[in-house]
Amino acid sequence: MATADIQATETVPWWRGAAIYQVYPRSFADGNGDGIGDLAGIRQRLPYLAELGVDAVWMSPWYPSPMADAGYDIADFRDIDPVFGTLAEAELLIKEAHDLNIRIIVDVVPNHCSDAHPWFVEALAAGPGSPQRQRFWFRAGRGPTGDTPPTDLQSIFGGPAWTRVTEPDGSPGEWYLHLFAPQQPDFNWEHRAVWAEFDDILRFWFDRGVDGIRIDSAAVLIKEPLPRDEASYTDRDEVHQVYRAWRRISDSYPDERILIGEVWLPDPARFARYLRPDELHTAFNFAFLNCPWDAAEMRRCVDETIFAHAPVGAPPTWVLSNHDVTRHVTRYGRQNTSFSFETRVEGVPLDLALGERRARAAILLTLALPGAAYLYQGEELGLAEVEDIPLDRRTDPMFSRSGGSNPGRDGCRVPLPWSGTRQPFGFSPDDAETRSWLPQPAAWASRTVQAQTGDPGSMLELYRAALRIRRAESALGDGAIRWIDAGEGTLAFTRDPGFTCVVNLSSGAVALPEHMKILLASGSTANRLLPKDSAAWLRTR
Ligand code: NOJ
Ligand code: CA
């Protein structure tokens, strides 16, 4: 009887408790000195990610793209944009990551493509009524001359969700639907060719060894023929058929290949439907990211999350930041600590020291909760939102399409500081002549990987220590929690065997139990007192 067999069957699948690091390729590391991050830069820094202790890396889109939405407007789903490198480099990157025990997840965007995608170019050329147009949502306009959009639907980035095209003969023509920017036409998922195309794209990347697919805008693929309002495209039942088909594809590979949904839905029960055993493996828990820094709200969010996931048997996930939201050091340093796209603002009074203290506590909470955790590049350096990017250097369509009323997402996408005391802080090679695509704050001199390495009080060393313990502790990752009553304003829970996490969100210090060993703390634990806005990991001696 092979012992190895027994172990293999008892092992928890890697993704149920993984710490997954999001790389935003444009801003991670620039290998060739043009001021834009690339695959050469990522490959050079893979040892950094291995040392940090993450299990997998999710790559935001790296495909050929006109970059109208930073690569979420894809012109070719099976290649790499030249600004990032080549497909051969991507294959090397996957292999090198695997050699370091890091899994790779790629981002697939099934809701839309770029207006430079060959299908859309063909659709424009083929004209009204053509089969080529049926792969998208082309409709005639309203009014005698058709110059009013087919419906009043607004795009998620602001402005109408319809754009009128000029027909091949030069006349004003049909309109096409785009839930996001006009450069991102929506696919028509009622067309079999769209299904077949994405089946093939999934296989293309799985065949290249990727371990998972992050599915962009996963809940909005299916539309009514004439979308009238938001309710007509969000979370329609038919979308689950897509993910059942995708699960059959991922399950056809002998090892675990996973599907991760970007599912923004307020109702936890509707959210959990995406995680039924024959659909997606996991999905981002945005409720946690939206949750204010408040003990009762946090506890409710954790409970609701665990409660919603239990019936479908999926592990919860925990997310504090990503490339779309205000960095959490900044959120937690404000009076209003929750996040919403609608109220995203800059220049709100901010206590960065407070934000950082809470962020340190929050990561210990996040990494102690059951399930998988997502980390966004730069949070391990304690980077704050950059709120003073000159307006003429902002690239995000959320900024331009809102007429500037929404500051956009550039502030959480600023290139990482690696080393040195001046811009570009090692993001580009020393001899690079081009400035980085977004400016970095001068104050990041103290935030570089180099400056934080070896400093026991740094955010980076806290992440390294926490991830190291998380790997070593069988209690962490997938599993269950049990709350302990630790008084109002304090979250405390145990994880078997023998692990306890205490997070103090109250207004005073909390005494840590005498009989336990302190494994790690986000701040001082002098006299076994845990100050407010801090957290500790404890173990039964
Ligand atoms: C969600 C992505 O995270 C975001 O960055 C993008 O703009 C939209 N989907 C559209 O693809
Ligand atoms: Ca570059």
Coordinates of C-alpha atoms and ligand atoms in Angstrom, one line a residue:
M1 CA 0.0 0.0 0.0
A2 CA 1.6 3.2 -1.1
T3 CA 1.8 5.8 1.7
A4 CA 2.1 8.4 -1.0
D5 CA -1.3 7.5 -2.3
I6 CA -2.9 8.0 1.1
Q7 CA -1.2 11.4 1.5
A8 CA -2.3 12.5 -1.9
T9 CA -5.9 11.8 -1.2
E10 CA -5.8 13.5 2.1
T11 CA -4.1 16.6 0.9
V12 CA -6.3 19.7 0.7
P13 CA -6.4 21.0 -2.9
W14 CA -3.8 23.9 -3.1
W15 CA -6.4 26.5 -4.0
R16 CA -8.5 26.1 -0.9
G17 CA -6.0 27.8 1.3
A18 CA -3.7 29.6 -1.1
A19 CA -2.2 33.0 -0.6
I20 CA -2.4 34.5 -4.1
Y21 CA -0.5 37.6 -5.2
Q22 CA -1.8 39.8 -7.9
V23 CA 0.7 41.1 -10.3
Y24 CA -0.3 44.1 -12.3
P25 CA 2.2 43.7 -15.1
R26 CA 2.4 47.3 -16.2
S27 CA 3.6 48.4 -12.7
F28 CA 5.5 45.4 -11.2
A29 CA 9.0 45.7 -12.7
D30 CA 10.3 47.1 -16.0
G31 CA 13.0 44.9 -17.5
N32 CA 13.8 46.8 -20.6
G33 CA 13.8 50.4 -19.4
D34 CA 10.8 51.8 -21.3
G35 CA 9.1 52.9 -18.1
I36 CA 6.4 50.1 -18.4
G37 CA 6.5 46.9 -16.4
D38 CA 7.0 43.7 -18.5
L39 CA 7.6 40.0 -18.4
A40 CA 11.3 40.3 -18.2
G41 CA 10.9 42.4 -15.1
I42 CA 8.5 39.9 -13.5
R43 CA 10.8 37.0 -14.3
Q44 CA 13.7 38.7 -12.6
R45 CA 11.6 39.2 -9.5
L46 CA 10.1 35.7 -9.2
P47 CA 12.6 34.9 -6.4
Y48 CA 11.2 37.9 -4.5
L49 CA 7.7 36.4 -4.7
A50 CA 9.0 33.0 -3.7
E51 CA 10.8 34.6 -0.7
L52 CA 7.6 36.5 0.2
G53 CA 6.0 33.1 0.5
V54 CA 3.0 33.3 -1.8
D55 CA 1.5 30.1 -3.4
A56 CA 0.3 31.6 -6.7
V57 CA 0.5 34.7 -8.8
W58 CA -2.5 36.1 -10.7
M59 CA -1.4 38.2 -13.7
S60 CA -3.7 41.0 -14.7
P61 CA -4.1 41.0 -18.5
W62 CA -0.8 40.7 -20.5
Y63 CA -2.4 40.3 -24.0
P64 CA -2.1 42.5 -27.1
S65 CA -4.2 45.5 -26.4
P66 CA -4.6 49.1 -27.4
M67 CA -4.7 49.7 -23.6
A68 CA -7.9 51.7 -23.6
D69 CA -8.6 50.1 -20.2
A70 CA -5.1 49.1 -19.2
G71 CA -5.2 45.7 -21.1
Y72 CA -8.8 44.8 -20.1
D73 CA -9.5 45.6 -23.8
I74 CA -8.0 42.5 -25.4
A75 CA -7.2 42.3 -29.1
D76 CA -5.8 38.8 -29.1
F77 CA -6.5 36.4 -26.2
R78 CA -3.7 34.0 -27.3
D79 CA -0.7 36.2 -27.3
I80 CA 1.3 38.7 -25.3
D81 CA 1.4 42.5 -25.9
P82 CA 4.8 43.5 -27.3
V83 CA 5.1 46.1 -24.5
F84 CA 5.2 43.2 -22.1
G85 CA 7.2 40.7 -24.1
T86 CA 6.4 37.6 -26.1
L87 CA 4.5 34.4 -25.8
A88 CA 7.8 32.5 -25.5
E89 CA 8.7 34.6 -22.5
A90 CA 5.3 33.9 -20.9
E91 CA 5.9 30.2 -21.3
L92 CA 9.3 30.6 -19.7
L93 CA 7.7 32.6 -16.9
I94 CA 5.2 29.9 -16.2
K95 CA 7.9 27.3 -16.1
E96 CA 10.2 29.4 -13.9
A97 CA 7.4 30.1 -11.5
H98 CA 6.6 26.4 -11.2
D99 CA 10.2 25.7 -10.5
L100 CA 9.9 28.0 -7.5
N101 CA 6.6 26.4 -6.4
I102 CA 4.5 29.3 -7.5
R103 CA 1.4 28.6 -9.5
I104 CA 0.3 31.0 -12.3
I105 CA -3.2 32.3 -12.8
V106 CA -4.1 34.3 -15.9
D107 CA -6.9 36.8 -16.4
V108 CA -9.5 36.1 -19.0
V109 CA -12.1 38.7 -20.0
P110 CA -15.1 37.0 -21.5
N111 CA -17.6 39.9 -21.4
H112 CA -15.9 42.0 -24.0
C113 CA -12.9 42.4 -26.3
S114 CA -11.1 45.4 -27.7
D115 CA -12.5 47.3 -30.7
A116 CA -9.2 46.3 -32.3
H117 CA -10.1 42.6 -32.0
P118 CA -10.3 41.0 -35.5
W119 CA -13.9 39.9 -34.9
F120 CA -15.0 43.5 -34.1
V121 CA -13.0 44.9 -37.1
E122 CA -14.7 42.3 -39.3
A123 CA -18.1 43.1 -37.9
L124 CA -17.7 46.8 -38.7
A125 CA -16.6 46.0 -42.2
A126 CA -19.3 43.5 -42.9
G127 CA -22.1 45.9 -42.1
P128 CA -25.6 45.7 -40.7
G129 CA -27.3 42.3 -40.7
S130 CA -24.1 40.4 -41.3
P131 CA -23.3 37.2 -39.3
Q132 CA -20.1 39.0 -38.2
R133 CA -22.2 41.5 -36.3
Q134 CA -24.1 38.8 -34.5
R135 CA -21.1 38.0 -32.3
F136 CA -21.6 41.4 -30.7
W137 CA -24.7 43.6 -29.7
F138 CA -25.4 45.7 -32.8
R139 CA -28.8 47.5 -32.9
A140 CA -30.4 50.3 -34.8
G141 CA -30.8 53.6 -33.0
R142 CA -34.1 55.1 -32.0
G143 CA -35.8 58.1 -33.5
P144 CA -36.4 59.0 -37.2
T145 CA -32.7 59.2 -38.0
G146 CA -31.6 56.5 -35.6
D147 CA -29.4 59.0 -33.7
T148 CA -30.7 58.1 -30.2
P149 CA -29.1 55.0 -28.6
P150 CA -31.2 51.8 -28.7
T151 CA -31.7 52.1 -24.9
D152 CA -30.8 54.5 -22.1
L153 CA -28.4 52.0 -20.5
Q154 CA -25.4 53.8 -19.0
S155 CA -21.9 52.3 -19.1
I156 CA -20.2 51.2 -15.9
F157 CA -17.5 53.7 -16.7
G158 CA -20.0 56.6 -17.2
G159 CA -21.7 57.8 -20.4
P160 CA -24.0 55.8 -22.6
A161 CA -23.4 52.1 -23.0
W162 CA -24.0 52.4 -26.7
T163 CA -21.7 53.9 -29.4
R164 CA -22.8 54.6 -33.0
V165 CA -20.6 53.3 -35.8
T166 CA -20.0 54.7 -39.2
E167 CA -21.0 52.1 -41.8
P168 CA -18.5 51.0 -44.6
D169 CA -20.3 53.4 -47.0
G170 CA -19.6 56.3 -44.7
S171 CA -23.2 56.7 -43.4
P172 CA -24.0 57.0 -39.7
G173 CA -25.0 53.5 -38.8
E174 CA -25.9 51.0 -36.0
W175 CA -25.0 51.2 -32.4
Y176 CA -23.1 48.6 -30.4
L177 CA -23.3 47.8 -26.7
H178 CA -20.3 48.2 -24.3
L179 CA -20.9 47.9 -20.6
F180 CA -17.5 49.5 -20.1
A181 CA -15.6 51.8 -22.4
P182 CA -16.6 52.3 -26.1
Q183 CA -13.3 50.5 -27.0
Q184 CA -14.6 47.4 -25.2
P185 CA -17.5 46.0 -27.3
D186 CA -19.5 43.3 -25.5
F187 CA -19.7 39.8 -26.9
N188 CA -23.0 38.2 -27.5
W189 CA -23.1 35.1 -25.4
E190 CA -26.1 33.8 -27.2
H191 CA -23.8 33.1 -30.2
R192 CA -22.3 29.6 -30.2
A193 CA -19.1 30.9 -31.8
V194 CA -18.4 33.0 -28.7
W195 CA -18.8 29.9 -26.5
A196 CA -16.5 27.9 -28.8
E197 CA -13.9 30.7 -28.9
F198 CA -13.6 30.9 -25.1
D199 CA -13.5 27.1 -24.7
D200 CA -10.5 27.2 -27.0
I201 CA -8.9 30.2 -25.1
L202 CA -9.2 28.3 -21.8
R203 CA -7.6 25.3 -23.3
F204 CA -4.9 27.4 -24.9
W205 CA -3.7 28.7 -21.5
F206 CA -4.3 25.5 -19.6
D207 CA -2.2 23.7 -22.2
R208 CA 0.6 26.2 -21.5
G209 CA 0.6 25.1 -17.9
V210 CA -1.4 27.8 -16.2
D211 CA -3.0 26.7 -13.0
G212 CA -6.0 28.9 -13.0
I213 CA -8.1 31.5 -14.8
R214 CA -9.4 34.7 -13.2
I215 CA -12.7 35.5 -14.9
D216 CA -13.3 39.2 -15.4
S217 CA -16.8 40.7 -14.9
A218 CA -18.0 37.1 -14.5
A219 CA -21.6 37.9 -13.6
V220 CA -22.6 40.1 -16.5
L221 CA -22.0 38.0 -19.6
I222 CA -25.7 37.3 -20.5
K223 CA -27.9 40.1 -21.6
E224 CA -31.5 40.5 -22.6
P225 CA -31.7 41.3 -26.3
L226 CA -32.4 44.9 -25.5
P227 CA -30.9 45.7 -22.2
R228 CA -33.0 48.3 -20.5
D229 CA -31.5 48.7 -17.1
E230 CA -28.9 47.1 -14.9
A231 CA -31.1 44.3 -13.9
S232 CA -31.0 43.0 -17.4
Y233 CA -27.4 41.9 -17.4
T234 CA -26.3 41.3 -13.9
D235 CA -26.4 37.8 -12.6
R236 CA -28.8 36.3 -15.1
D237 CA -29.4 32.5 -14.5
E238 CA -28.1 31.5 -17.9
V239 CA -24.6 32.6 -17.0
H240 CA -24.2 29.5 -14.9
Q241 CA -24.3 27.4 -18.0
V242 CA -21.1 29.1 -19.2
Y243 CA -19.3 28.2 -16.0
R244 CA -20.6 24.6 -15.9
A245 CA -19.1 24.2 -19.4
W246 CA -15.9 25.9 -18.3
R247 CA -15.7 23.6 -15.2
R248 CA -15.9 20.6 -17.5
I249 CA -12.9 21.9 -19.3
S250 CA -10.8 22.6 -16.2
D251 CA -11.8 19.2 -14.8
S252 CA -10.6 17.5 -17.9
Y253 CA -7.0 18.3 -16.9
P254 CA -5.5 15.7 -14.5
D255 CA -4.2 18.2 -12.0
E256 CA -6.1 21.0 -10.2
R257 CA -6.8 23.9 -12.6
I258 CA -9.1 26.5 -11.1
L259 CA -11.6 29.1 -12.1
I260 CA -11.9 32.2 -10.0
G261 CA -14.8 34.6 -10.6
E262 CA -14.7 38.3 -10.3
V263 CA -18.3 38.4 -9.0
W264 CA -19.5 41.7 -7.6
L265 CA -22.9 40.8 -6.1
P266 CA -24.4 42.2 -2.9
D267 CA -26.4 39.1 -2.0
P268 CA -24.1 36.4 -0.5
A269 CA -26.6 33.7 -1.5
R270 CA -26.6 34.7 -5.2
F271 CA -22.8 35.0 -5.0
A272 CA -22.5 31.4 -3.7
R273 CA -24.4 30.0 -6.6
Y274 CA -21.3 30.7 -8.7
L275 CA -19.4 28.3 -6.4
R276 CA -21.6 25.3 -6.7
P277 CA -19.5 22.1 -7.1
D278 CA -19.9 22.0 -10.9
E279 CA -19.1 25.7 -11.4
L280 CA -16.3 28.0 -10.3
H281 CA -13.8 27.0 -7.6
T282 CA -13.7 30.3 -5.8
A283 CA -14.6 34.0 -6.3
F284 CA -13.4 37.2 -4.8
N285 CA -15.1 38.2 -1.6
F286 CA -15.6 41.9 -2.2
A287 CA -17.9 42.3 0.9
F288 CA -14.8 42.0 3.0
L289 CA -13.0 44.7 1.0
N290 CA -16.0 47.0 1.3
C291 CA -16.4 46.4 5.0
P292 CA -15.6 49.3 7.3
W293 CA -13.0 48.9 10.1
D294 CA -15.4 48.1 12.8
A295 CA -15.5 45.0 14.9
A296 CA -19.3 44.3 14.6
E297 CA -19.3 44.9 10.9
M298 CA -16.2 42.8 10.3
R299 CA -17.6 39.9 12.4
R300 CA -20.9 40.1 10.5
C301 CA -19.0 40.0 7.2
V302 CA -16.9 37.0 8.2
D303 CA -19.9 35.1 9.5
E304 CA -22.0 35.9 6.4
T305 CA -19.2 34.9 4.1
I306 CA -18.6 31.6 5.9
F307 CA -22.3 30.9 6.1
A308 CA -22.9 31.6 2.4
H309 CA -20.0 29.4 1.3
A310 CA -20.8 26.4 3.5
P311 CA -23.7 24.9 1.6
V312 CA -21.7 24.8 -1.7
G313 CA -18.6 23.5 0.0
A314 CA -16.4 26.3 -1.5
P315 CA -13.6 27.9 0.5
P316 CA -14.1 31.6 1.3
T317 CA -11.7 34.1 0.0
W318 CA -10.5 37.4 1.5
V319 CA -9.4 40.5 -0.4
L320 CA -8.3 43.9 1.0
S321 CA -7.1 45.5 -2.2
N322 CA -6.8 45.1 -6.0
H323 CA -6.1 47.3 -9.1
D324 CA -9.6 48.7 -9.1
V325 CA -10.0 50.0 -5.5
T326 CA -8.5 52.6 -3.2
R327 CA -5.5 51.1 -1.5
H328 CA -6.5 49.9 2.0
V329 CA -3.8 51.8 3.9
T330 CA -5.5 54.9 2.6
R331 CA -9.1 53.6 3.3
Y332 CA -8.2 52.7 6.8
G333 CA -6.7 56.0 7.5
R334 CA -9.9 57.9 6.8
Q335 CA -13.0 58.5 8.9
N336 CA -15.0 56.5 6.4
T337 CA -13.1 53.2 6.1
S338 CA -15.4 51.4 3.6
F339 CA -15.0 51.4 -0.1
S340 CA -17.5 52.0 -2.9
F341 CA -16.9 52.9 -6.5
E342 CA -19.6 55.6 -6.5
T343 CA -18.1 57.5 -3.6
R344 CA -14.5 57.1 -4.6
V345 CA -12.8 60.4 -3.9
E346 CA -9.3 61.8 -3.3
G347 CA -8.0 64.4 -0.8
V348 CA -10.2 63.3 2.1
P349 CA -8.5 64.0 5.5
L350 CA -6.2 61.1 6.1
D351 CA -4.1 59.7 9.0
L352 CA -1.6 57.5 7.2
A353 CA 0.0 56.2 10.4
L354 CA -3.4 55.1 11.6
G355 CA -4.1 53.5 8.1
E356 CA -0.9 51.6 8.3
R357 CA -1.5 50.4 11.8
R358 CA -4.9 49.1 10.8
A359 CA -3.5 47.6 7.6
R360 CA -1.0 45.7 9.6
A361 CA -3.7 44.3 11.8
A362 CA -6.0 43.6 8.8
I363 CA -3.4 41.4 7.1
L364 CA -3.1 39.2 10.2
L365 CA -6.9 39.0 10.3
T366 CA -7.0 38.2 6.6
L367 CA -4.3 35.5 6.7
A368 CA -5.9 33.8 9.7
L369 CA -9.3 33.5 8.3
P370 CA -10.3 30.2 6.7
G371 CA -9.9 29.8 2.9
A372 CA -7.7 31.6 0.4
A373 CA -6.3 35.2 0.5
Y374 CA -5.6 37.6 -2.3
L375 CA -2.8 40.1 -2.0
Y376 CA -2.4 43.0 -4.4
Q377 CA 1.2 44.0 -5.3
G378 CA 2.5 46.8 -3.2
E379 CA 0.3 46.2 -0.2
E380 CA 3.1 44.2 1.3
L381 CA 5.1 47.5 1.1
G382 CA 2.3 49.4 2.8
L383 CA 1.8 51.6 -0.3
A384 CA -0.9 54.2 0.0
E385 CA -3.1 55.4 -2.8
V386 CA -1.3 58.0 -4.8
E387 CA -3.7 60.9 -4.9
D388 CA -1.6 63.6 -6.6
I389 CA -1.1 62.2 -10.0
P390 CA -1.2 65.1 -12.4
L391 CA -4.5 65.1 -14.3
D392 CA -2.7 65.0 -17.7
R393 CA -0.9 61.8 -16.8
R394 CA -4.0 59.9 -15.7
T395 CA -4.9 57.1 -18.1
D396 CA -8.0 55.4 -16.5
P397 CA -11.2 55.7 -18.6
M398 CA -13.1 55.9 -15.3
F399 CA -11.4 59.3 -14.8
S400 CA -11.9 60.6 -18.4
R401 CA -15.4 59.2 -18.9
S402 CA -16.6 60.7 -15.7
G403 CA -15.3 64.1 -16.8
G404 CA -12.9 64.0 -13.9
S405 CA -15.5 63.7 -11.2
N406 CA -14.3 60.2 -10.5
P407 CA -10.5 60.3 -9.8
G408 CA -10.1 56.9 -11.5
R409 CA -7.9 53.9 -10.5
D410 CA -4.4 55.2 -11.5
G411 CA -3.6 55.9 -7.9
C412 CA -3.5 52.2 -6.9
R413 CA -1.5 51.3 -10.1
V414 CA 1.7 53.3 -9.6
P415 CA 4.9 51.4 -10.4
L416 CA 6.4 49.5 -7.4
P417 CA 9.4 50.9 -5.6
W418 CA 12.2 48.3 -5.4
S419 CA 15.4 50.1 -4.4
G420 CA 17.4 53.3 -4.2
T421 CA 16.4 56.7 -3.1
R422 CA 15.1 58.3 -6.3
Q423 CA 12.5 57.6 -8.9
P424 CA 12.1 55.1 -10.5
F425 CA 13.2 53.4 -7.3
G426 CA 14.6 50.4 -9.2
F427 CA 11.3 49.8 -11.1
S428 CA 13.3 50.4 -14.3
P429 CA 17.0 49.6 -14.7
D430 CA 19.4 52.2 -13.4
D431 CA 20.4 53.4 -16.9
A432 CA 16.8 53.8 -18.2
E433 CA 16.1 57.1 -19.7
T434 CA 12.4 57.0 -19.8
R435 CA 10.3 58.0 -16.8
S436 CA 7.9 55.4 -15.4
W437 CA 4.4 55.5 -17.0
L438 CA 2.9 56.9 -13.7
P439 CA 5.0 59.1 -11.3
Q440 CA 6.0 57.6 -8.0
P441 CA 5.9 59.8 -4.8
A442 CA 9.3 60.9 -3.5
A443 CA 8.3 59.5 -0.1
W444 CA 8.5 56.0 -1.5
A445 CA 12.2 56.1 -0.8
S446 CA 11.4 54.6 2.6
R447 CA 9.0 52.1 1.1
T448 CA 11.2 50.2 -1.2
V449 CA 11.8 46.5 -0.9
Q450 CA 15.4 47.3 -0.2
A451 CA 14.6 49.8 2.6
Q452 CA 12.2 47.4 4.3
T453 CA 14.1 44.2 4.0
G454 CA 15.6 43.3 7.3
D455 CA 13.7 46.0 9.2
P456 CA 11.6 44.0 11.7
G457 CA 9.1 46.8 12.0
S458 CA 8.4 47.1 8.3
M459 CA 5.3 46.0 6.5
L460 CA 7.3 43.8 4.2
E461 CA 8.8 41.8 7.1
L462 CA 5.4 41.5 8.7
Y463 CA 4.0 40.0 5.4
R464 CA 7.0 37.7 5.1
A465 CA 6.6 36.5 8.7
A466 CA 2.9 36.0 8.4
L467 CA 3.1 34.1 5.2
R468 CA 5.9 31.9 6.6
I469 CA 3.8 31.0 9.7
R470 CA 0.7 30.5 7.5
R471 CA 2.5 27.9 5.5
A472 CA 3.9 26.1 8.6
E473 CA 0.7 26.1 10.6
S474 CA -1.7 23.3 9.7
A475 CA -4.4 25.3 11.5
L476 CA -4.3 28.0 8.8
G477 CA -5.8 28.1 5.3
D478 CA -8.8 25.9 4.6
G479 CA -10.9 24.9 7.6
A480 CA -13.2 26.4 10.2
I481 CA -13.1 29.1 12.9
R482 CA -14.6 29.3 16.4
W483 CA -15.2 32.8 17.9
I484 CA -14.1 33.5 21.4
D485 CA -15.7 36.2 23.4
A486 CA -13.0 38.8 24.0
G487 CA -15.1 41.8 24.8
E488 CA -16.7 44.5 22.7
G489 CA -14.7 45.8 19.8
T490 CA -12.3 42.8 19.8
L491 CA -12.4 40.0 17.3
A492 CA -10.9 36.7 18.6
F493 CA -11.2 33.3 17.1
T494 CA -9.4 30.0 17.3
R495 CA -8.4 27.6 14.5
D496 CA -7.6 24.0 15.3
P497 CA -5.2 22.9 16.4
G498 CA -4.1 25.4 18.9
F499 CA -4.1 28.7 17.0
T500 CA -5.8 31.9 18.0
C501 CA -6.1 35.3 16.3
V502 CA -7.0 38.4 18.3
V503 CA -7.8 41.7 16.5
N504 CA -8.3 44.8 18.6
L505 CA -10.7 47.3 17.0
S506 CA -11.8 48.8 20.3
S507 CA -10.6 52.1 21.8
G508 CA -8.3 50.7 24.4
A509 CA -5.7 48.0 24.9
V510 CA -6.7 44.3 25.3
A511 CA -4.9 41.8 27.6
L512 CA -3.6 38.8 25.7
P513 CA -4.2 35.4 27.4
E514 CA -1.4 34.4 29.7
H515 CA -1.1 30.8 28.7
M516 CA -0.5 31.3 25.0
K517 CA 2.7 32.0 23.1
I518 CA 2.7 35.1 20.9
L519 CA 3.7 33.9 17.4
L520 CA 3.4 37.3 15.6
A521 CA 1.9 40.7 16.3
S522 CA 1.2 43.7 14.1
G523 CA 2.4 46.1 16.8
S524 CA 3.7 46.2 20.4
T525 CA 2.7 43.4 22.8
A526 CA 4.6 44.9 25.8
N527 CA 3.2 43.5 29.1
R528 CA 1.0 41.2 27.0
L529 CA -1.2 44.2 26.1
L530 CA -2.5 44.4 22.6
P531 CA -3.0 48.1 21.7
K532 CA -6.0 49.3 19.7
D533 CA -5.9 48.8 15.9
S534 CA -3.5 45.9 16.2
A535 CA -3.6 42.1 16.0
A536 CA -1.8 39.1 17.3
W537 CA -1.4 35.5 16.4
L538 CA -1.1 33.1 19.4
R539 CA -0.5 29.5 19.9
T540 CA -1.2 27.1 22.8
R541 CA 2.2 26.5 24.2
Ligands
NOJ1 C1 -12.9 44.4 -13.9 C2 -11.4 44.7 -13.9 O1 -10.9 44.3 -12.7 C3 -11.3 46.2 -14.3 O2 -10.0 46.6 -14.1 C4 -11.8 46.4 -15.7 O3 -11.8 47.8 -16.0 C5 -13.2 45.9 -15.9 N1 -13.4 44.6 -15.3 C6 -13.6 45.7 -17.3 O4 -12.8 44.7 -17.9
CA2 CA 9.3 47.6 -20.1

